[in-house]
JSON list of C-alpha atoms in Angstrom, two decimals:
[
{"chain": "A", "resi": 11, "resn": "UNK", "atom": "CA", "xyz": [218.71, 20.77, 194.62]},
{"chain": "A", "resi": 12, "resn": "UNK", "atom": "CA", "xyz": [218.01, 20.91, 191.19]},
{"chain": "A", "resi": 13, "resn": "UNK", "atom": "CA", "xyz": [220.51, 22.41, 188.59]},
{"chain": "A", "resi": 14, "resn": "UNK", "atom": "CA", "xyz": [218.67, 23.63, 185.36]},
{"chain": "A", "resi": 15, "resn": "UNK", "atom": "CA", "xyz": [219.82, 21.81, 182.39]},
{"chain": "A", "resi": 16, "resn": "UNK", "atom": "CA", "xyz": [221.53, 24.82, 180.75]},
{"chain": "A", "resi": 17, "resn": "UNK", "atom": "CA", "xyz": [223.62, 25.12, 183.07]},
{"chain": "A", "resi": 18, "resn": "UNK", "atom": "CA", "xyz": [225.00, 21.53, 182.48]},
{"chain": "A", "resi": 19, "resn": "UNK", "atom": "CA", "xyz": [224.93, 21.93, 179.11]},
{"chain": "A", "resi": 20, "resn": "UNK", "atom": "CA", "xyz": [226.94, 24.88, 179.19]},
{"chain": "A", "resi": 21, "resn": "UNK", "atom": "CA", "xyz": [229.44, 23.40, 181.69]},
{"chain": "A", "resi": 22, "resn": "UNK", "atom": "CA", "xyz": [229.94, 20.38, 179.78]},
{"chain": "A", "resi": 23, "resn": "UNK", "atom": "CA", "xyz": [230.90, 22.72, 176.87]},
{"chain": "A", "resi": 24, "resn": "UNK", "atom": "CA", "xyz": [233.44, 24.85, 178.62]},
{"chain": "A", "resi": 25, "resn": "UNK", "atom": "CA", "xyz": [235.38, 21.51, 179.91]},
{"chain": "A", "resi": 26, "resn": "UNK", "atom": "CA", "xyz": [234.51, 19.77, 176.33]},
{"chain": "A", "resi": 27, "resn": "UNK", "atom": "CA", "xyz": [236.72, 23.03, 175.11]},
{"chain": "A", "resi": 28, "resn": "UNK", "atom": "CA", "xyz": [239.35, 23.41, 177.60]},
{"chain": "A", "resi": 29, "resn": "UNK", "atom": "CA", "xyz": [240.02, 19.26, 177.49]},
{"chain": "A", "resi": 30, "resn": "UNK", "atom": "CA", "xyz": [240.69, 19.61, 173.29]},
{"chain": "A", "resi": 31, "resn": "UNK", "atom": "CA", "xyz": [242.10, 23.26, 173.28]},
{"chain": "A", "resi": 32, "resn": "UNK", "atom": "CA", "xyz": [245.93, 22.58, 172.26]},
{"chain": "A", "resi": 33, "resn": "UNK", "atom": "CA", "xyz": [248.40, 25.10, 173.72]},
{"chain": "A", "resi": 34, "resn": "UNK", "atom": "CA", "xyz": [249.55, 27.87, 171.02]},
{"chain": "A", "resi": 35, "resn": "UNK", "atom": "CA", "xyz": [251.93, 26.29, 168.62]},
{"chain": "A", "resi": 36, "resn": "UNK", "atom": "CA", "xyz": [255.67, 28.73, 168.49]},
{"chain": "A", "resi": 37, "resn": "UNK", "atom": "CA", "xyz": [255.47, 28.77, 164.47]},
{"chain": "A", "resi": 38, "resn": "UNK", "atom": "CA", "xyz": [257.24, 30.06, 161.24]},
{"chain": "A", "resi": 39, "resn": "UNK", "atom": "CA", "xyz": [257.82, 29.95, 157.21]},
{"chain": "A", "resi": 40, "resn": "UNK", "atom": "CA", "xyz": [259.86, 30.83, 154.63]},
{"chain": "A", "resi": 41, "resn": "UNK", "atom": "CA", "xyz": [258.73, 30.08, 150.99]},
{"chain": "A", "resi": 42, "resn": "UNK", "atom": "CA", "xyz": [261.73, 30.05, 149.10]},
{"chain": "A", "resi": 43, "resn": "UNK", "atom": "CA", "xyz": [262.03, 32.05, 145.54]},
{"chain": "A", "resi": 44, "resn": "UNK", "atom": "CA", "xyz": [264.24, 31.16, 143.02]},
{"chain": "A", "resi": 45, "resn": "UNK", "atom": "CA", "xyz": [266.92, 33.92, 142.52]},
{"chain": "A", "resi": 46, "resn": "UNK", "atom": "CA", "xyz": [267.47, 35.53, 138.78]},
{"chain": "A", "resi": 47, "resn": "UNK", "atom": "CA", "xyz": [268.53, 32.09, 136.16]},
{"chain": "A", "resi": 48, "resn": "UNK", "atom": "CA", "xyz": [267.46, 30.03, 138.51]},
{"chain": "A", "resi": 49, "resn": "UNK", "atom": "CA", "xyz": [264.24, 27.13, 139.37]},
{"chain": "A", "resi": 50, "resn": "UNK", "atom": "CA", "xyz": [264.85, 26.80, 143.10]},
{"chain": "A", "resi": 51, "resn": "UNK", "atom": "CA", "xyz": [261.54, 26.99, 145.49]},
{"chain": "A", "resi": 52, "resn": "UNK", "atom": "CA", "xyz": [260.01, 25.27, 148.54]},
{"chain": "A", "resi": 53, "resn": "UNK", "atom": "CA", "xyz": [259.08, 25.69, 152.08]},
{"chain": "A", "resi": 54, "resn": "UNK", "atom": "CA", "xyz": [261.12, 25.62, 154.96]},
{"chain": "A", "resi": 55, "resn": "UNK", "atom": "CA", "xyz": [259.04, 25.37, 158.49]},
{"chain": "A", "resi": 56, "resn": "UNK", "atom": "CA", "xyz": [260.62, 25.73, 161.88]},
{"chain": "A", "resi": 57, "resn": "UNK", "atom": "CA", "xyz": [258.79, 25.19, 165.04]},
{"chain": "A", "resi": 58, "resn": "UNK", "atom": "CA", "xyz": [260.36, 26.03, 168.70]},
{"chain": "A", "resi": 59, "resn": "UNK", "atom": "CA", "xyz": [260.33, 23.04, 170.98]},
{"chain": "A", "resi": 60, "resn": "UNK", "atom": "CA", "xyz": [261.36, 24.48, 174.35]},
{"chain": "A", "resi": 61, "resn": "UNK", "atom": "CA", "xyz": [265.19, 25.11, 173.59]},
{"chain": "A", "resi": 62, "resn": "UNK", "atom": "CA", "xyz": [265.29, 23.79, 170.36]},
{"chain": "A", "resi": 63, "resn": "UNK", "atom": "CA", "xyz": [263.52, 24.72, 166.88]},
{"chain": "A", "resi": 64, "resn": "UNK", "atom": "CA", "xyz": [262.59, 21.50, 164.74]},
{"chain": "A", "resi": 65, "resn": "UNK", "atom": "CA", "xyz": [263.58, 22.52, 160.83]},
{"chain": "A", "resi": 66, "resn": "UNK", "atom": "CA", "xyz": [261.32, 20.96, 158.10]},
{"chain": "A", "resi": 67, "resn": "UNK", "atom": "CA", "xyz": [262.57, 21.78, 154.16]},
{"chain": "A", "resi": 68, "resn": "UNK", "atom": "CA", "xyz": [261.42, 20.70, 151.36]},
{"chain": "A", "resi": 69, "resn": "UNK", "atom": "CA", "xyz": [263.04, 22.46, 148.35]},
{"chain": "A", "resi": 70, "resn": "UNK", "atom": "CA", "xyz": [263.04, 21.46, 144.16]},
{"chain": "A", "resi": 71, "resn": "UNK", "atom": "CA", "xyz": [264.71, 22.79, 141.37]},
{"chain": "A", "resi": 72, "resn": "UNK", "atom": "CA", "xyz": [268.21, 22.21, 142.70]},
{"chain": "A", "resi": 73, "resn": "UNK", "atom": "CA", "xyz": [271.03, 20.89, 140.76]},
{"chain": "A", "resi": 74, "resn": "UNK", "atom": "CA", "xyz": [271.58, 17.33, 142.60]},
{"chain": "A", "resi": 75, "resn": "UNK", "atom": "CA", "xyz": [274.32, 17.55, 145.40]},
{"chain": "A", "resi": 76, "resn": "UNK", "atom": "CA", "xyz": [275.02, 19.55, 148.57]},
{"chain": "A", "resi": 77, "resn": "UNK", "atom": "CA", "xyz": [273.51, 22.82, 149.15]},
{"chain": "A", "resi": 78, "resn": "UNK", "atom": "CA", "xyz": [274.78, 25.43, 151.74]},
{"chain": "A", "resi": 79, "resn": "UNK", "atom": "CA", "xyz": [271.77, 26.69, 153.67]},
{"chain": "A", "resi": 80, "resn": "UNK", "atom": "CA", "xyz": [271.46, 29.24, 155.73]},
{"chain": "A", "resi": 81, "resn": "UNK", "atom": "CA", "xyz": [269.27, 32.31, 158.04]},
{"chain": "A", "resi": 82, "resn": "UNK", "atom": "CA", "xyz": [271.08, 35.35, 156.82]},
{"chain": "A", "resi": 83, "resn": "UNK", "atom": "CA", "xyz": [270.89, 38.69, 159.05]},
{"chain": "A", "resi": 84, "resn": "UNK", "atom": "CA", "xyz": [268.26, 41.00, 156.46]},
{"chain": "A", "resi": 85, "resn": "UNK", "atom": "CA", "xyz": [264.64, 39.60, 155.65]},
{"chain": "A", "resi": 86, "resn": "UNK", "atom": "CA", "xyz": [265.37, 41.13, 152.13]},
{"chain": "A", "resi": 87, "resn": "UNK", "atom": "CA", "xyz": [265.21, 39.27, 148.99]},
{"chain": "A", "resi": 88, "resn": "UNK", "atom": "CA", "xyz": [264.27, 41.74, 146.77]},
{"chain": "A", "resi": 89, "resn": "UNK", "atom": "CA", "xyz": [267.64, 42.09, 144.93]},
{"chain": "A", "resi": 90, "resn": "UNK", "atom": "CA", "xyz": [268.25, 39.27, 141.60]},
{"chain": "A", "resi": 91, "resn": "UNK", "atom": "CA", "xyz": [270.93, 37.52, 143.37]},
{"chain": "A", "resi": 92, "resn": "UNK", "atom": "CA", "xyz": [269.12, 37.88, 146.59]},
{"chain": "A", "resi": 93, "resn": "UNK", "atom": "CA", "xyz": [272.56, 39.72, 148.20]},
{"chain": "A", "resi": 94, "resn": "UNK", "atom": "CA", "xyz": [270.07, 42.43, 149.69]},
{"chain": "A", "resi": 95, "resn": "UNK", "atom": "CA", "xyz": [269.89, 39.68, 152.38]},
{"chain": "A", "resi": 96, "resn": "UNK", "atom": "CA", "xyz": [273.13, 40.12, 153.79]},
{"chain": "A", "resi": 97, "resn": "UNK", "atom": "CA", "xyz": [275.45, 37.53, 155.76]},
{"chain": "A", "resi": 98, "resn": "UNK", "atom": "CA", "xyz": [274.80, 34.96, 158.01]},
{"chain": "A", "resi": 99, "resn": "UNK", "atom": "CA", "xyz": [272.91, 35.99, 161.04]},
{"chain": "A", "resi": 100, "resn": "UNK", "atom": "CA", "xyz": [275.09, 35.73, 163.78]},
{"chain": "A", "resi": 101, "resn": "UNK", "atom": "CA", "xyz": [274.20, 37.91, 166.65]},
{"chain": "A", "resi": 102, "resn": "UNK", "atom": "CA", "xyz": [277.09, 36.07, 168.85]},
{"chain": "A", "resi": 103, "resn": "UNK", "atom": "CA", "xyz": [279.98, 37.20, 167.00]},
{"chain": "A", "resi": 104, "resn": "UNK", "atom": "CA", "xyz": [280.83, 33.39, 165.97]},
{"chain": "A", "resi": 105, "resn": "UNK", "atom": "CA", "xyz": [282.90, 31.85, 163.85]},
{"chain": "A", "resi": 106, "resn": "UNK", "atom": "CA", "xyz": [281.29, 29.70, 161.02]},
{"chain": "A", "resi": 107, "resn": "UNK", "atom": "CA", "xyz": [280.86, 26.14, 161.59]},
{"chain": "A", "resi": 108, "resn": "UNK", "atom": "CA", "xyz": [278.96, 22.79, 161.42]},
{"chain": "A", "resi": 109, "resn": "UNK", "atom": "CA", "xyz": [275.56, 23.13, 162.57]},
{"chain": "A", "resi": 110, "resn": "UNK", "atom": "CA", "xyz": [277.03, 20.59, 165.38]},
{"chain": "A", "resi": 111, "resn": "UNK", "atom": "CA", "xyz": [279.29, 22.61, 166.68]},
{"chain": "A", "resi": 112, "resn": "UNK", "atom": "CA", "xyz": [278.12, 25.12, 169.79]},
{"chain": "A", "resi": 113, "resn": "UNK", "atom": "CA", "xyz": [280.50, 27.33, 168.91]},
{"chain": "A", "resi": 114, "resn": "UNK", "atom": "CA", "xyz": [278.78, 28.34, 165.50]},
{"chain": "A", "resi": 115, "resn": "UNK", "atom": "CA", "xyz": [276.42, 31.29, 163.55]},
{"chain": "A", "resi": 116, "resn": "UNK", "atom": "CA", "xyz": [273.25, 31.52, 164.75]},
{"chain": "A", "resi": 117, "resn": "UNK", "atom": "CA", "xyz": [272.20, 30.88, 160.95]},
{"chain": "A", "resi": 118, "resn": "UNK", "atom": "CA", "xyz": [274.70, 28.24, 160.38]},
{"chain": "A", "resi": 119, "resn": "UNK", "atom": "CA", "xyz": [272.12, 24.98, 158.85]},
{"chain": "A", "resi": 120, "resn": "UNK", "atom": "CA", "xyz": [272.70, 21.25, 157.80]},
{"chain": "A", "resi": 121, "resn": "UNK", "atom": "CA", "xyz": [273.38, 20.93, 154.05]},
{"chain": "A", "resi": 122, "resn": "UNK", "atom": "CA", "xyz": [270.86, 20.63, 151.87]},
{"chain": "A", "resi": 123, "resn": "UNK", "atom": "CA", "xyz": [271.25, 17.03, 149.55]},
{"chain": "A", "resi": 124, "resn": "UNK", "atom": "CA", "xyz": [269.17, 17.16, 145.80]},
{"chain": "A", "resi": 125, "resn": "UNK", "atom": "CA", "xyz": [268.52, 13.98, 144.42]},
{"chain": "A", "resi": 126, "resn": "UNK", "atom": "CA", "xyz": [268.50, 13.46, 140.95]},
{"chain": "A", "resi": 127, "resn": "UNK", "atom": "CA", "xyz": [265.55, 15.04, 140.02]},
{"chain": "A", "resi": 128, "resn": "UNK", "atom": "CA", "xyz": [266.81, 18.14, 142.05]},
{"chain": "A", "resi": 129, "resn": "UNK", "atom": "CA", "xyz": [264.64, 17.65, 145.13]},
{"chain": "A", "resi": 130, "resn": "UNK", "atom": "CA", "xyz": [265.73, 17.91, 148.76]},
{"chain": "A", "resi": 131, "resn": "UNK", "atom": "CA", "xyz": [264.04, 17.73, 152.05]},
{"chain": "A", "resi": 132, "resn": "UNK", "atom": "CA", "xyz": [265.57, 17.81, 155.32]},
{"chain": "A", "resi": 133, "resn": "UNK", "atom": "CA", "xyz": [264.34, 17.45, 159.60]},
{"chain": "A", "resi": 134, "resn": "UNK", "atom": "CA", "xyz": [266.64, 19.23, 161.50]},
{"chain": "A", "resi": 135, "resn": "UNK", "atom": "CA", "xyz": [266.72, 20.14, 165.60]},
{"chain": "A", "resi": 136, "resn": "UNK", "atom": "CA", "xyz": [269.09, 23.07, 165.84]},
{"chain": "A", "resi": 137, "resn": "UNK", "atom": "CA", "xyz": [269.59, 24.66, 169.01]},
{"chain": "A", "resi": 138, "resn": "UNK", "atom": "CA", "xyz": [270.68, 29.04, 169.17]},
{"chain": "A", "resi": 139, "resn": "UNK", "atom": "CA", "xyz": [267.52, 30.02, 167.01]},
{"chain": "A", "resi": 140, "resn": "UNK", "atom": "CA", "xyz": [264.75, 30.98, 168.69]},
{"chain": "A", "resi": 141, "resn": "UNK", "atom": "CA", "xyz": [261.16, 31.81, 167.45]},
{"chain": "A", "resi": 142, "resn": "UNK", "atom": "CA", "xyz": [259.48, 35.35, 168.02]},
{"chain": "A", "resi": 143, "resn": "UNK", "atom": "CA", "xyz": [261.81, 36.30, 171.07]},
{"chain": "A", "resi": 144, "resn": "UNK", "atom": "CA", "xyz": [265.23, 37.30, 171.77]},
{"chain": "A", "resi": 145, "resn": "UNK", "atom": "CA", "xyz": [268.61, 38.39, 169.91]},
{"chain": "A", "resi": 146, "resn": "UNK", "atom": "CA", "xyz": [268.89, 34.95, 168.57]},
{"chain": "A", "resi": 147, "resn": "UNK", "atom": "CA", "xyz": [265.27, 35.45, 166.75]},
{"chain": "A", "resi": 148, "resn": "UNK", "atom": "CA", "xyz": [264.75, 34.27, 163.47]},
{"chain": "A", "resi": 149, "resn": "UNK", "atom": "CA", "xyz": [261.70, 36.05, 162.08]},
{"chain": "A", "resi": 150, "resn": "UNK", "atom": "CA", "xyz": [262.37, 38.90, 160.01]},
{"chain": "A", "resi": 151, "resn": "UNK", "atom": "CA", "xyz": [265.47, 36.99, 158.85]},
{"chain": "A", "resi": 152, "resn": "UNK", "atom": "CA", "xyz": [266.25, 35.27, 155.07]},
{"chain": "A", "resi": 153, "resn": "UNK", "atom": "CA", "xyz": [266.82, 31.48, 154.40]},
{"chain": "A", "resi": 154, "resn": "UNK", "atom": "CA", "xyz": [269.04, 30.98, 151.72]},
{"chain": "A", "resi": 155, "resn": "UNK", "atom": "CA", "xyz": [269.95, 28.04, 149.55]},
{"chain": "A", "resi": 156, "resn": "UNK", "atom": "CA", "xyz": [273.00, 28.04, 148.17]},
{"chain": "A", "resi": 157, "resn": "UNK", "atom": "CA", "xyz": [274.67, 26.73, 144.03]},
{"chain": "A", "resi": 158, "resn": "UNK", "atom": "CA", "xyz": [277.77, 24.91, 146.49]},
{"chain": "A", "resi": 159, "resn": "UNK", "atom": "CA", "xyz": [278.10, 22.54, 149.32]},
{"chain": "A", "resi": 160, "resn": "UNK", "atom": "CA", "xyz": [278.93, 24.63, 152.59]},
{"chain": "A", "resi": 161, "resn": "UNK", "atom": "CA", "xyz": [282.82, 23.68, 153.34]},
{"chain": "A", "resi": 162, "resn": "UNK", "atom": "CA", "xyz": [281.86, 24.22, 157.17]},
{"chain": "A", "resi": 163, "resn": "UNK", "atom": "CA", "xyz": [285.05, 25.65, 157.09]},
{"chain": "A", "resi": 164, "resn": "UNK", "atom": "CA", "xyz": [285.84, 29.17, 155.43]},
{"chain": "A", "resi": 165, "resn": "UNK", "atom": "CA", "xyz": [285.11, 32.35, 156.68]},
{"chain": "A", "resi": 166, "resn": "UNK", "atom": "CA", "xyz": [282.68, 33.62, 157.16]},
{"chain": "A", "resi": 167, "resn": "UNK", "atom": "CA", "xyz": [280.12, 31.90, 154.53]},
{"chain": "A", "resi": 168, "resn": "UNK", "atom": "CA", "xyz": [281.52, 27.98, 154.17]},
{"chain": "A", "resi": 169, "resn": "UNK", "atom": "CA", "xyz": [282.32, 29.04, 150.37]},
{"chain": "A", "resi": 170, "resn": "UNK", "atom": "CA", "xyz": [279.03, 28.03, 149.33]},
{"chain": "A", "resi": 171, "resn": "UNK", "atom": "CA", "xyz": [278.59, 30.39, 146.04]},
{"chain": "A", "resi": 172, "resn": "UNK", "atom": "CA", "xyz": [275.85, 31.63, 144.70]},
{"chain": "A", "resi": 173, "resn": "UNK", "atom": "CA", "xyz": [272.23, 32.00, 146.24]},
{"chain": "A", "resi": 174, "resn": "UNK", "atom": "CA", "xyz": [269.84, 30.48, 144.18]},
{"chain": "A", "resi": 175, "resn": "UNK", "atom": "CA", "xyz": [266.89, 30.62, 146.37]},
{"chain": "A", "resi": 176, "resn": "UNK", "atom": "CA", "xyz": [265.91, 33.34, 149.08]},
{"chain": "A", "resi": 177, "resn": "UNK", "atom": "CA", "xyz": [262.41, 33.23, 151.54]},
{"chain": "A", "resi": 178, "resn": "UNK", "atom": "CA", "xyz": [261.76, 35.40, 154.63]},
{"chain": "A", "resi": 179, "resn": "UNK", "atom": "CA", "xyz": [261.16, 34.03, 157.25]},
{"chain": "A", "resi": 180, "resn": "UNK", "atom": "CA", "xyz": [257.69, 35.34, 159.12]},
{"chain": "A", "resi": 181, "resn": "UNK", "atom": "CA", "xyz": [255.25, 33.55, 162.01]},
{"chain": "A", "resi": 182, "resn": "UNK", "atom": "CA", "xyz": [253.16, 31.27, 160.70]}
]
C-alpha cells in the first residue's frame, strides 16, 4: 500500500509538536513600585508546583537589612503609602507567623535581606498559596515590602513598619 508523502509529512509534524509541546506553566508577577519617599522596585515571580508555589524576588533600592514581605488581602496600590492594600491575606483566620510554621497567614513570606548596595533576592517554596484557584489564591492580591524586619511575632503584621514598595500580583 502506498501512503502519499503528505500524509507523512503531516504526521511527522503533529508528533514533532506534541513530543516538544510543554504542559501550560501555573504563572504570576508582581512588579513592585516604590511607595511615596521611597526607591524600592523589582519583580517577584511565583510559579505553582503541584502543592507548593516556588517564590523568585529580586528587589533594589532597599536600605540594607531585613525586610518584612508580604501578599496583603486588596490588589490596590494606588494610595502613597500603599495602605489601600490592606492586611495580610489570610483567608484561614490565622495567627501571624514564620513562613515555617503551618499554622500561619496565607501571605505570611521569608524576610527579605538588602545587601549593601540595597539589593535583595530571594527562592522561596511556600506551601497555602495557590495560583489562579481557590480561597487561598493569590492573584488579585498585593506584595508588599516592608522599611522593618518582620518580628514573626506581633499581631497581626510582625511590626514590620512602613511599606515602601507595593506590586499586584496578576497571571503571567
Amino acid at each position: 500500500m502506498k501512503v502519499p508523502l503528505g500524509s507523512i509529512a503531516i504526521g511527522a509534524l503533529v508528533v514533532g509538536c506534541a513530543t516538544t509541546m510543554e504542559a501550560p506553566r501555573n504563572e504570576a508577577v508582581a512588579d513592585l513600585a516604590p511607595t511615596a519617599g521611597n526607591s524600592a522596585k523589582g519583580t517577584v515571580t511565583f510559579t505553582q508546583k503541584d502543592g507548593t508555589v516556588l517564590i523568585v524576588a529580586k528587589v533594589s533600592g532597599l536600605t540594607p537589612g531585613n525586610h518584612g514581605f508580604h501578599i496583603h488581602e486588596k490588589g490596590d496600590c494606588g494610595a502613597a503609602d500603599a495602605m489601600s492594600a490592606g492586611g495580610h491575606f489570610n483567608p484561614m483566620s490565622k495567627p501571624h507567623a514564620h513562613p515555617s510554621s503551618p499554622d500561619r497567614h496565607t501571605g505570611d513570606m521569608p524576610m527579605l535581606v538588602a545587601d549593601a548596595s540595597g539589593n535583595a533576592t530571594l527562592t522561596a517554596e511556600l506551601t497555602l498559596m495557590r495560583i489562579g484557584s481557590g480561597p487561598n489564591d493569590i492573584i488579585g492580591k498585593a506584595v508588599i515590602v516592608h522599611k522593618d524586619p518582620d518580628d514573626f511575632t506581633t499581631q497581626p503584621t510582625g511590626n514590620s513598619g512602613a511599606r515602601v514598595a507595593c506590586g499586584v500580583v496578576r497571571k503571567a
